[in-house]
Amino acid sequence: MLSDSVVEGPLPNSREVAEFRRLWDEIAPIGRDPGTGGYLRYGYTEPVRRLEEWFAATATGDGAHTVEPDGNGNLIAWYGPRPGPAERAGDAVLLGSHLDSVPYGGGYDGPLGVVSALLAVRALRRAGRTFRRPVGVVAFAEEEGSRFGVPCLGSRLLTGALDPQQAAALTDRAGMTLAEALGGTPAGARPDLLARIGVFVELHVEQGRALVDLGAPVGVASGIWPHGRWRLDFTGEANHAGTTRMADRRDPILTYAFTVLAANKEARQRGAHATIGRVEVEPNATNAVPARVRGWLDARAADVETLDALVEAVRAKAAERAARDGTTVAVTRESLTPSVTFDGGLIAAARRLHADGVPVLPTAAGHDAGILAAHLPTAMLFVRNPTGVSHSPAESATDEDCAAGVRHLAALLDDLAGR
Ligand code: HGY
Ligand code: MN
Ligand code: MN
């Protein structure tokens, strides 16, 4: 139990573990595919809307005085002193993460941060703490970009990193625009809202094995690798699979296949990461040489120079092979997140509960915290993932480690806003 002064020690008690499980069970079935156990929670769709309703009800039940949509699909529950006049600008503490998933993704990536934030507020209030600063818990929209193709769509809109008119025209695979899904053009930048926020802390399941190998239940992020997404359009000549001689073909899937292998090799040679996990083929018929192939490169590296060199190398290899195949290739950048360094003061505060037991580690996974870091002091807490796997139903975390994450988040929130 939290003492009435501060959070005592890093290890959760059985009541806190049970409380985490209780809250977790309330959302676990929402958007879950029974066949694979993976989640289909795409931005602005029914499963996410149900999660948002649950979020608003839970926050209100725990004393949130306002649950505020920001006009971009993001939702913020506010507790404590109301964000007031100008002199209170920039002193709100914001916690949270996202509720959406990749197709058939794990259940922890995103929702763990939102549930943990709600539980951290609940734990402090239950310990009799009040807040000397406004405290918000946010559920960001479409962080994975699984529906409209732009990652961190909600936080990019909120911070002005994405033009609302351009975003409104984004379409999903069924051809629906964001404006249709949202019920209108997104609000776009909200400097009035952003100005009220002093710090942002995102708790997230670790998407790797660092904490497992270190034997630590919780870690703190030092920063995020620069990373981005590039669309690769390969164009050839549709033709008959049976009557077209091999020498007469202009087959874009050959160029595509070579580019996939080249991206893998160029990344390995640079200690970087390159993934081409999404592809569309037209006409996608067994007995037709394709006309067009569209693939998406997800590239990430420890520094921006290496990332640039990797993407340039892939672009050059693809063009070289296209010349041989009689095809063409166009490379279009769809998103880029520069290198992120989290706030040193927040990192130290986040480790306060158990400094020598809370490792600091970098990540190559993108997060809304990476978008907000360009505007205000930001930090991330990680919770151990025993499989180290993410963006897959195999993603996991134990209730004990999740409750430990809540404790660390509550201790940080108490430091920042408690009294
Ligand atoms: O893709 C990412 O790095 C994050 O999980 N959205
Ligand atoms: Mn993710
Ligand atoms: Mn995430």
PDB file of N, CA and C and ligand atoms in Angstrom, residues 98 109-110 143-144 204 367, ligand 3:
ATOM      1  N   HIS A  98      -1.082   5.327 -25.844  1.00  0.00           N
ATOM      2  CA  HIS A  98      -2.089   5.170 -26.926  1.00  0.00           C
ATOM      3  C   HIS A  98      -2.898   3.897 -26.711  1.00  0.00           C
ATOM      4  N   ASP A 109       1.221  -2.991 -25.826  1.00  0.00           N
ATOM      5  CA  ASP A 109       1.800  -1.859 -26.557  1.00  0.00           C
ATOM      6  C   ASP A 109       0.762  -0.741 -26.664  1.00  0.00           C
ATOM      7  N   GLY A 110       0.909   0.225 -25.793  1.00  0.00           N
ATOM      8  CA  GLY A 110      -0.031   1.359 -25.747  1.00  0.00           C
ATOM      9  C   GLY A 110      -0.920   1.304 -24.525  1.00  0.00           C
ATOM     10  N   GLU A 143      -1.528   5.961 -32.883  1.00  0.00           N
ATOM     11  CA  GLU A 143      -0.062   6.033 -32.712  1.00  0.00           C
ATOM     12  C   GLU A 143       0.621   5.086 -33.679  1.00  0.00           C
ATOM     13  N   GLU A 144       0.022   3.925 -33.939  1.00  0.00           N
ATOM     14  CA  GLU A 144       0.697   2.950 -34.802  1.00  0.00           C
ATOM     15  C   GLU A 144       0.614   3.327 -36.282  1.00  0.00           C
ATOM     16  N   HIS A 204       5.531   2.338 -20.997  1.00  0.00           N
ATOM     17  CA  HIS A 204       5.304   1.475 -22.173  1.00  0.00           C
ATOM     18  C   HIS A 204       5.912   0.103 -21.921  1.00  0.00           C
ATOM     19  N   HIS A 367       7.419   6.442 -30.322  1.00  0.00           N
ATOM     20  CA  HIS A 367       6.354   6.651 -29.330  1.00  0.00           C
ATOM     21  C   HIS A 367       5.844   8.086 -29.406  1.00  0.00           C
TER      22      HIS A 367
HETATM   23 MN    MN B   3       3.401   1.915 -28.587  1.00  0.00          MN
END
